[in-house]
PDB file of C-alpha atoms and ligand atoms in Angstrom:
ATOM      1  CA  MET A1441      27.499  -2.036  -5.313  1.00 67.00           C
ATOM      2  CA  GLU A1442      25.320  -5.137  -7.571  1.00 76.00           C
ATOM      3  CA  SER A1443      23.207  -4.057  -9.847  1.00 90.00           C
ATOM      4  CA  PHE A1444      19.295  -4.596  -8.987  1.00 95.00           C
ATOM      5  CA  ASN A1445      16.206  -4.238 -10.912  1.00 98.00           C
ATOM      6  CA  THR A1446      12.891  -5.127  -9.462  1.00 98.00           C
ATOM      7  CA  ASP A1447      12.306  -6.862 -13.105  1.00 98.00           C
ATOM      8  CA  ASP A1448      15.620  -8.825 -13.822  1.00 98.00           C
ATOM      9  CA  GLU A1449      14.266 -12.446 -14.444  1.00 98.00           C
ATOM     10  CA  LEU A1450      14.203 -14.114 -10.961  1.00 98.00           C
ATOM     11  CA  TYR A1451      11.844 -11.650  -9.431  1.00 98.00           C
ATOM     12  CA  LYS A1452       9.475 -11.866 -12.226  1.00 98.00           C
ATOM     13  CA  ASN A1453       9.189 -15.281 -11.733  1.00 98.00           C
ATOM     14  CA  ILE A1454       9.404 -15.116  -8.142  1.00 98.00           C
ATOM     15  CA  ARG A1455       5.651 -12.649  -8.664  1.00 98.00           C
ATOM     16  CA  LYS A1456       4.245 -14.762 -11.258  1.00 98.00           C
ATOM     17  CA  ARG A1457       4.218 -17.808  -9.046  1.00 98.00           C
ATOM     18  CA  LEU A1458       3.093 -16.471  -5.818  1.00 98.00           C
ATOM     19  CA  LYS A1459       0.026 -15.190  -7.832  1.00 98.00           C
ATOM     20  CA  LYS A1460      -0.738 -18.914  -8.392  1.00 98.00           C
ATOM     21  CA  ASP A1461       0.052 -19.310  -5.466  1.00 98.00           C
ATOM     22  CA  LEU A1462      -1.305 -16.665  -2.876  1.00 98.00           C
ATOM     23  CA  ASP A1463      -5.129 -15.063  -2.827  1.00 98.00           C
ATOM     24  CA  ARG A1464      -5.617 -11.521  -4.528  1.00 98.00           C
ATOM     25  CA  LYS A1465      -4.870  -9.528  -1.054  1.00 98.00           C
ATOM     26  CA  ARG A1466      -2.067 -11.487  -0.026  1.00 98.00           C
ATOM     27  CA  TYR A1467      -0.516 -10.896  -3.265  1.00 98.00           C
ATOM     28  CA  VAL A1468      -1.332  -7.348  -2.883  1.00 98.00           C
ATOM     29  CA  HIS A1469       0.348  -7.360   0.583  1.00 98.00           C
ATOM     30  CA  THR A1470       2.865  -9.446  -0.356  1.00 98.00           C
ATOM     31  CA  LYS A1471       4.574  -6.752  -2.833  1.00 98.00           C
ATOM     32  CA  GLY A1472       3.516  -4.184  -0.212  1.00 98.00           C
ATOM     33  CA  VAL A1473       6.171  -6.366   1.929  1.00 98.00           C
ATOM     34  CA  ALA A1474       8.900  -6.190  -0.804  1.00 98.00           C
ATOM     35  CA  ASP A1475       8.631  -2.517  -1.387  1.00 98.00           C
ATOM     36  CA  VAL A1476       9.094  -1.265   2.154  1.00 98.00           C
ATOM     37  CA  SER A1477      11.602  -3.711   3.013  1.00 98.00           C
ATOM     38  CA  LEU A1478      13.168  -2.430   0.553  1.00 98.00           C
ATOM     39  CA  CYS A1479      13.330   1.014   0.974  1.00 98.00           C
ATOM     40  CA  LEU A1480      14.623   0.404   4.793  1.00 98.00           C
ATOM     41  CA  ALA A1481      16.893  -2.069   3.580  1.00 98.00           C
ATOM     42  CA  MET A1482      17.977   1.244   1.986  1.00 98.00           C
ATOM     43  CA  SER A1483      17.880   3.604   5.387  1.00 98.00           C
ATOM     44  CA  TYR A1484      20.116   0.927   7.194  1.00 98.00           C
ATOM     45  CA  GLY A1485      22.006  -0.287   4.672  1.00 97.00           C
ATOM     46  CA  VAL A1486      21.298  -3.390   4.114  1.00 98.00           C
ATOM     47  CA  ASP A1487      21.289  -5.678   0.984  1.00 98.00           C
ATOM     48  CA  MET A1488      18.600  -5.032  -1.184  1.00 98.00           C
ATOM     49  CA  LYS A1489      18.491  -7.466  -3.425  1.00 98.00           C
ATOM     50  CA  LYS A1490      18.319  -9.683  -0.277  1.00 98.00           C
ATOM     51  CA  ALA A1491      15.670  -7.889   1.580  1.00 98.00           C
ATOM     52  CA  TYR A1492      13.654  -7.340  -1.081  1.00 98.00           C
ATOM     53  CA  LEU A1493      13.562 -10.972  -1.661  1.00 98.00           C
ATOM     54  CA  ALA A1494      13.104 -12.289   1.965  1.00 99.00           C
ATOM     55  CA  GLY A1495       9.727  -9.507   1.535  1.00 98.00           C
ATOM     56  CA  LEU A1496       8.068 -11.168  -1.790  1.00 98.00           C
ATOM     57  CA  LEU A1497       8.888 -14.446  -0.016  1.00 98.00           C
ATOM     58  CA  HIS A1498       8.264 -13.878   3.134  1.00 98.00           C
ATOM     59  CA  ASP A1499       4.839 -15.393   3.138  1.00 98.00           C
ATOM     60  CA  ASN A1500       4.857 -17.902   0.013  1.00 98.00           C
ATOM     61  CA  ALA A1501       3.106 -20.857   2.169  1.00 98.00           C
ATOM     62  CA  LYS A1502       0.410 -18.741   3.792  1.00 98.00           C
ATOM     63  CA  CYS A1503      -2.891 -20.393   1.245  1.00 98.00           C
ATOM     64  CA  ILE A1504      -1.733 -23.549   1.233  1.00 98.00           C
ATOM     65  CA  PRO A1505      -4.216 -25.624   3.393  1.00 98.00           C
ATOM     66  CA  THR A1506      -3.389 -26.259   7.032  1.00 97.00           C
ATOM     67  CA  ASP A1507      -4.071 -30.304   6.539  1.00 97.00           C
ATOM     68  CA  GLU A1508      -1.378 -30.034   3.760  1.00 98.00           C
ATOM     69  CA  LYS A1509       0.661 -27.504   5.646  1.00 98.00           C
ATOM     70  CA  ARG A1510       1.145 -30.282   7.977  1.00 97.00           C
ATOM     71  CA  ASN A1511       1.637 -32.778   5.901  1.00 97.00           C
ATOM     72  CA  LEU A1512       4.842 -30.753   4.965  1.00 98.00           C
ATOM     73  CA  CYS A1513       5.786 -29.941   7.482  1.00 98.00           C
ATOM     74  CA  LYS A1514       7.026 -33.159   7.923  1.00 97.00           C
ATOM     75  CA  LYS A1515       7.965 -33.974   5.135  1.00 97.00           C
ATOM     76  CA  TYR A1516      10.429 -30.529   6.014  1.00 98.00           C
ATOM     77  CA  GLN A1517      11.937 -32.102   9.578  1.00 97.00           C
ATOM     78  CA  ILE A1518       9.988 -29.104  11.160  1.00 97.00           C
ATOM     79  CA  VAL A1519       9.728 -29.832  14.440  1.00 95.00           C
ATOM     80  CA  LEU A1520       6.139 -27.807  15.985  1.00 94.00           C
ATOM     81  CA  ASN A1521       5.634 -26.552  19.409  1.00 93.00           C
ATOM     82  CA  ASN A1522       3.293 -26.191  21.228  1.00 92.00           C
ATOM     83  CA  ALA A1523       1.903 -22.750  20.424  1.00 92.00           C
ATOM     84  CA  GLU A1524       2.501 -23.401  16.743  1.00 94.00           C
ATOM     85  CA  LYS A1525       0.197 -27.019  17.220  1.00 93.00           C
ATOM     86  CA  LYS A1526      -3.376 -25.132  18.273  1.00 92.00           C
ATOM     87  CA  ASN A1527      -2.986 -22.115  15.874  1.00 93.00           C
ATOM     88  CA  PRO A1528      -1.795 -23.221  12.273  1.00 95.00           C
ATOM     89  CA  GLU A1529      -1.962 -19.938  11.130  1.00 95.00           C
ATOM     90  CA  LEU A1530       1.156 -20.001  12.826  1.00 97.00           C
ATOM     91  CA  ILE A1531       3.200 -22.771  11.375  1.00 98.00           C
ATOM     92  CA  HIS A1532       3.130 -20.639   7.771  1.00 98.00           C
ATOM     93  CA  ALA A1533       6.888 -18.595   8.694  1.00 98.00           C
ATOM     94  CA  LYS A1534       8.700 -21.247   9.976  1.00 98.00           C
ATOM     95  CA  LEU A1535       7.368 -23.576   6.154  1.00 98.00           C
ATOM     96  CA  GLY A1536       7.684 -21.007   4.150  1.00 98.00           C
ATOM     97  CA  ALA A1537      11.409 -20.400   5.460  1.00 98.00           C
ATOM     98  CA  TYR A1538      11.697 -24.368   4.829  1.00 98.00           C
ATOM     99  CA  ARG A1539       9.635 -23.259   1.247  1.00 98.00           C
ATOM    100  CA  LEU A1540      12.509 -20.987  -0.095  1.00 98.00           C
ATOM    101  CA  LYS A1541      15.088 -23.561  -1.431  1.00 98.00           C
ATOM    102  CA  ASP A1542      12.307 -26.435  -2.439  1.00 97.00           C
ATOM    103  CA  VAL A1543      10.403 -24.064  -4.407  1.00 98.00           C
ATOM    104  CA  PHE A1544      11.927 -20.950  -5.077  1.00 98.00           C
ATOM    105  CA  HIS A1545      16.328 -22.015  -5.492  1.00 98.00           C
ATOM    106  CA  ILE A1546      16.957 -19.582  -2.858  1.00 98.00           C
ATOM    107  CA  ASP A1547      19.642 -20.593  -0.607  1.00 98.00           C
ATOM    108  CA  ASP A1548      20.847 -18.073   1.858  1.00 98.00           C
ATOM    109  CA  GLU A1549      20.653 -18.196   5.498  1.00 98.00           C
ATOM    110  CA  ASP A1550      20.196 -14.270   6.165  1.00 98.00           C
ATOM    111  CA  ILE A1551      16.749 -14.025   4.128  1.00 99.00           C
ATOM    112  CA  PHE A1552      15.886 -18.153   6.255  1.00 98.00           C
ATOM    113  CA  SER A1553      16.494 -16.350   9.260  1.00 98.00           C
ATOM    114  CA  ALA A1554      13.410 -13.096   8.437  1.00 99.00           C
ATOM    115  CA  ILE A1555      10.920 -15.573   7.055  1.00 98.00           C
ATOM    116  CA  ALA A1556      11.152 -17.845   9.738  1.00 98.00           C
ATOM    117  CA  CYS A1557      10.806 -15.388  13.182  1.00 98.00           C
ATOM    118  CA  HIS A1558       8.535 -12.672  10.520  1.00 98.00           C
ATOM    119  CA  THR A1559       5.103 -13.763  12.520  1.00 98.00           C
ATOM    120  CA  THR A1560       6.708 -13.814  16.358  1.00 97.00           C
ATOM    121  CA  GLY A1561      10.335 -11.750  15.974  1.00 98.00           C
ATOM    122  CA  LYS A1562      13.141 -13.739  17.744  1.00 98.00           C
ATOM    123  CA  PRO A1563      16.011 -12.062  20.460  1.00 98.00           C
ATOM    124  CA  LYS A1564      18.995 -10.891  19.229  1.00 98.00           C
ATOM    125  CA  MET A1565      17.525 -10.550  15.145  1.00 98.00           C
ATOM    126  CA  SER A1566      19.935  -9.053  12.655  1.00 98.00           C
ATOM    127  CA  VAL A1567      18.620  -5.993  11.282  1.00 98.00           C
ATOM    128  CA  LEU A1568      17.978  -8.340   7.886  1.00 99.00           C
ATOM    129  CA  ASP A1569      14.973 -10.134  10.433  1.00 99.00           C
ATOM    130  CA  LYS A1570      13.770  -6.143  11.996  1.00 99.00           C
ATOM    131  CA  ILE A1571      13.135  -4.842   8.852  1.00 99.00           C
ATOM    132  CA  LEU A1572      11.185  -8.370   7.193  1.00 99.00           C
ATOM    133  CA  TYR A1573       9.540  -8.093  10.574  1.00 98.00           C
ATOM    134  CA  ILE A1574       8.756  -3.959  10.693  1.00 98.00           C
ATOM    135  CA  ALA A1575       7.479  -4.486   6.707  1.00 98.00           C
ATOM    136  CA  ASP A1576       4.988  -6.761   7.326  1.00 98.00           C
ATOM    137  CA  TYR A1577       2.984  -4.951  10.197  1.00 97.00           C
ATOM    138  CA  ILE A1578       3.755  -0.622   8.415  1.00 98.00           C
ATOM    139  CA  GLU A1579       3.379  -1.577   4.496  1.00 98.00           C
ATOM    140  CA  PRO A1580       0.923   0.742   2.639  1.00 97.00           C
ATOM    141  CA  ASN A1581      -1.745  -2.223   2.251  1.00 96.00           C
ATOM    142  CA  ARG A1582      -2.653  -3.286   5.905  1.00 93.00           C
ATOM    143  CA  ARG A1583      -5.365  -2.795   7.306  1.00 89.00           C
ATOM    144  CA  PRO A1584      -5.755   0.332  10.087  1.00 88.00           C
ATOM    145  CA  LEU A1585      -4.191  -1.539  13.211  1.00 86.00           C
ATOM    146  CA  PRO A1586      -3.737   0.477  16.527  1.00 82.00           C
ATOM    147  CA  MET A1587      -0.625   2.567  16.788  1.00 89.00           C
ATOM    148  CA  LEU A1588       0.395   2.690  12.963  1.00 95.00           C
ATOM    149  CA  ASP A1589       1.093   6.149  12.362  1.00 94.00           C
ATOM    150  CA  GLU A1590       3.560   6.140  15.476  1.00 96.00           C
ATOM    151  CA  VAL A1591       5.177   2.818  14.411  1.00 97.00           C
ATOM    152  CA  ARG A1592       6.061   3.638  10.475  1.00 97.00           C
ATOM    153  CA  LYS A1593       7.426   7.223  11.576  1.00 97.00           C
ATOM    154  CA  MET A1594       9.918   5.347  13.628  1.00 98.00           C
ATOM    155  CA  ALA A1595      10.157   2.468  11.315  1.00 98.00           C
ATOM    156  CA  PHE A1596      12.777   4.236   9.893  1.00 98.00           C
ATOM    157  CA  ARG A1597      14.529   5.310  13.220  1.00 98.00           C
ATOM    158  CA  ASN A1598      15.327   3.649  14.918  1.00 98.00           C
ATOM    159  CA  LEU A1599      14.590  -0.242  14.304  1.00 98.00           C
ATOM    160  CA  ASP A1600      14.585  -1.799  18.011  1.00 98.00           C
ATOM    161  CA  GLN A1601      11.846   0.500  19.228  1.00 98.00           C
ATOM    162  CA  THR A1602       9.383  -0.424  16.674  1.00 98.00           C
ATOM    163  CA  ILE A1603       9.918  -3.689  17.359  1.00 98.00           C
ATOM    164  CA  LEU A1604       9.152  -3.140  21.202  1.00 98.00           C
ATOM    165  CA  LEU A1605       5.895  -0.809  19.819  1.00 97.00           C
ATOM    166  CA  ILE A1606       5.246  -3.313  17.633  1.00 97.00           C
ATOM    167  CA  LEU A1607       5.307  -6.531  20.115  1.00 97.00           C
ATOM    168  CA  GLU A1608       3.368  -4.221  22.747  1.00 96.00           C
ATOM    169  CA  SER A1609       0.620  -4.391  20.453  1.00 95.00           C
ATOM    170  CA  THR A1610       1.024  -7.664  19.215  1.00 95.00           C
ATOM    171  CA  LEU A1611       0.392  -8.643  22.503  1.00 97.00           C
ATOM    172  CA  SER A1612      -2.028  -6.773  23.196  1.00 96.00           C
ATOM    173  CA  TYR A1613      -4.311  -7.934  20.755  1.00 94.00           C
ATOM    174  CA  LEU A1614      -3.538 -11.508  21.967  1.00 94.00           C
ATOM    175  CA  LYS A1615      -4.289 -11.172  25.204  1.00 96.00           C
ATOM    176  CA  ASP A1616      -8.151  -9.513  24.055  1.00 96.00           C
ATOM    177  CA  LYS A1617      -8.341 -12.561  21.624  1.00 94.00           C
ATOM    178  CA  ASN A1618      -7.864 -15.196  24.279  1.00 93.00           C
ATOM    179  CA  ALA A1619      -5.551 -16.166  21.403  1.00 90.00           C
ATOM    180  CA  GLU A1620      -2.677 -18.901  22.783  1.00 89.00           C
ATOM    181  CA  ILE A1621       0.605 -16.333  22.695  1.00 93.00           C
ATOM    182  CA  ASP A1622       3.431 -18.279  20.788  1.00 95.00           C
ATOM    183  CA  LYS A1623       6.773 -18.686  23.436  1.00 94.00           C
ATOM    184  CA  LYS A1624       9.266 -17.107  21.597  1.00 96.00           C
ATOM    185  CA  THR A1625       6.694 -13.768  20.966  1.00 97.00           C
ATOM    186  CA  GLN A1626       7.185 -12.840  25.115  1.00 97.00           C
ATOM    187  CA  GLU A1627      10.428 -14.112  24.447  1.00 98.00           C
ATOM    188  CA  THR A1628      11.125 -11.279  21.905  1.00 98.00           C
ATOM    189  CA  TYR A1629       8.995  -8.970  24.277  1.00 98.00           C
ATOM    190  CA  GLN A1630      10.774  -9.355  27.208  1.00 98.00           C
ATOM    191  CA  TYR A1631      14.614  -9.354  25.104  1.00 98.00           C
ATOM    192  CA  TYR A1632      13.500  -5.640  23.471  1.00 98.00           C
ATOM    193  CA  LYS A1633      12.025  -3.664  26.299  1.00 98.00           C
ATOM    194  CA  GLU A1634      15.452  -4.995  28.564  1.00 98.00           C
ATOM    195  CA  LEU A1635      17.308  -4.457  25.735  1.00 97.00           C
ATOM    196  CA  LEU A1636      15.318  -0.335  25.506  1.00 97.00           C
ATOM    197  CA  LEU A1637      15.859   0.443  29.488  1.00 96.00           C
ATOM    198  CA  LYS A1638      19.501  -0.858  29.659  1.00 95.00           C
ATOM    199  CA  GLN A1639      19.902   1.775  26.690  1.00 91.00           C
ATOM    200  CA  GLU A1640      18.419   4.468  28.874  1.00 88.00           C
ATOM    201  CA  GLU A1641      20.525   4.125  31.007  1.00 87.00           C
ATOM    202  CA  LEU A1642      23.735   4.576  29.538  1.00 76.00           C
TER     203      LEU A1642
HETATM  204  O1  LIG B 108       0.950 -13.461   8.178  1.00 56.33           O
HETATM  205  P1  LIG B 108       0.896 -11.710   7.923  1.00 56.33           P
HETATM  206  O2  LIG B 108      -0.846 -11.831   8.824  1.00 56.33           O
HETATM  207  O3  LIG B 108       1.477 -11.029   7.047  1.00 56.33           O
HETATM  208  O4  LIG B 108       0.874 -11.566   9.328  1.00 56.33           O
HETATM  209  P2  LIG B 108       2.436 -12.190   9.964  1.00 56.33           P
HETATM  210  O5  LIG B 108       3.105 -13.647   9.658  1.00 56.33           O
HETATM  211  O6  LIG B 108       2.493 -11.510  11.393  1.00 56.33           O
HETATM  212  O7  LIG B 108       0.805 -13.360  10.860  1.00 56.33           O
HETATM  213  C1  LIG B 108       0.243 -12.449  12.291  1.00 56.33           C
HETATM  214  C2  LIG B 108      -0.921 -14.277  12.669  1.00 56.33           C
HETATM  215  O8  LIG B 108       0.425 -14.521  13.662  1.00 56.33           O
HETATM  216  C3  LIG B 108      -1.655 -13.037  13.231  1.00 56.33           C
HETATM  217  O9  LIG B 108      -3.105 -13.669  13.101  1.00 56.33           O
HETATM  218  C4  LIG B 108      -1.017 -12.483  14.807  1.00 56.33           C
HETATM  219  C5  LIG B 108      -0.742 -13.911  14.661  1.00 56.33           C
HETATM  220  N1  LIG B 108       0.269 -14.099  15.496  1.00 56.33           N
HETATM  221  C6  LIG B 108       1.424 -13.292  15.696  1.00 56.33           C
HETATM  222  N2  LIG B 108       1.490 -13.983  17.641  1.00 56.33           N
HETATM  223  C7  LIG B 108       1.525 -14.579  17.985  1.00 56.33           C
HETATM  224  C8  LIG B 108      -0.215 -15.085  16.714  1.00 56.33           C
HETATM  225  N3  LIG B 108      -0.968 -16.020  17.210  1.00 56.33           N
HETATM  226  C9  LIG B 108      -0.349 -16.655  18.165  1.00 56.33           C
HETATM  227  N4  LIG B 108      -1.502 -17.837  18.138  1.00 56.33           N
HETATM  228  N5  LIG B 108       0.073 -16.009  19.161  1.00 56.33           N
HETATM  229  C10 LIG B 108       1.297 -15.335  18.386  1.00 56.33           C
HETATM  230  O10 LIG B 108       2.013 -15.522  20.108  1.00 56.33           O
HETATM  231 FE1  LIG B 109       3.036 -13.879   7.748  1.00 56.33          FE
HETATM  232 FE1  LIG B 110       3.232 -10.951   5.544  1.00 56.33          FE
END
């Protein structure tokens, strides 16, 4: 097995850069997500290095001012959908994925995918995609969210069931707020609901 150590220069340099680019709260959240991604990777047999990097880097674009986010999307030729145009808080996922190679010199399709879909999810997520999506929700420093205790317990038992719980909770939160629901969020919910129903029928 390839050696892994969170004290390697690679991770130290990334943390140093993130500490500069993110506000204090976001930096603490980021370290929480990286640690939980690592635990889930151990539990589900995923590459620890990829899981730790995905966790560390998932919100790398979060604290960029909105106008600059839009300019950077043009630079990377990122096409924004309607929900992203109306809700700029969604942009940091795709933008963060494109900055991986350019800013952090990480060229890895699996990490790119996990970061690009970490806010909305997507149908047919890889195990790494699921781990990051879940770690973002359950990391220890998150403010109390609905169903958090159940979601935390489920995370180490069944990834798909956990994804569905998180999506249910997110959709009901967004509906309460009257926020525009990204097509991807709705599609992901539908996909995992049907998948779990089919599994129950077996
Ligand atoms: O970046 P984080 O705060 O750690 O978490 P995140 O990347 O999941 O982003 C969370 C925000 O994104 C939260 O304010 C809810 C919002 N969000 C998630 N799905 C949708 C959404 N917002 C809209 N408008 N539509 C969605 O489908
Ligand atoms: Fe995020
Ligand atoms: Fe996050």
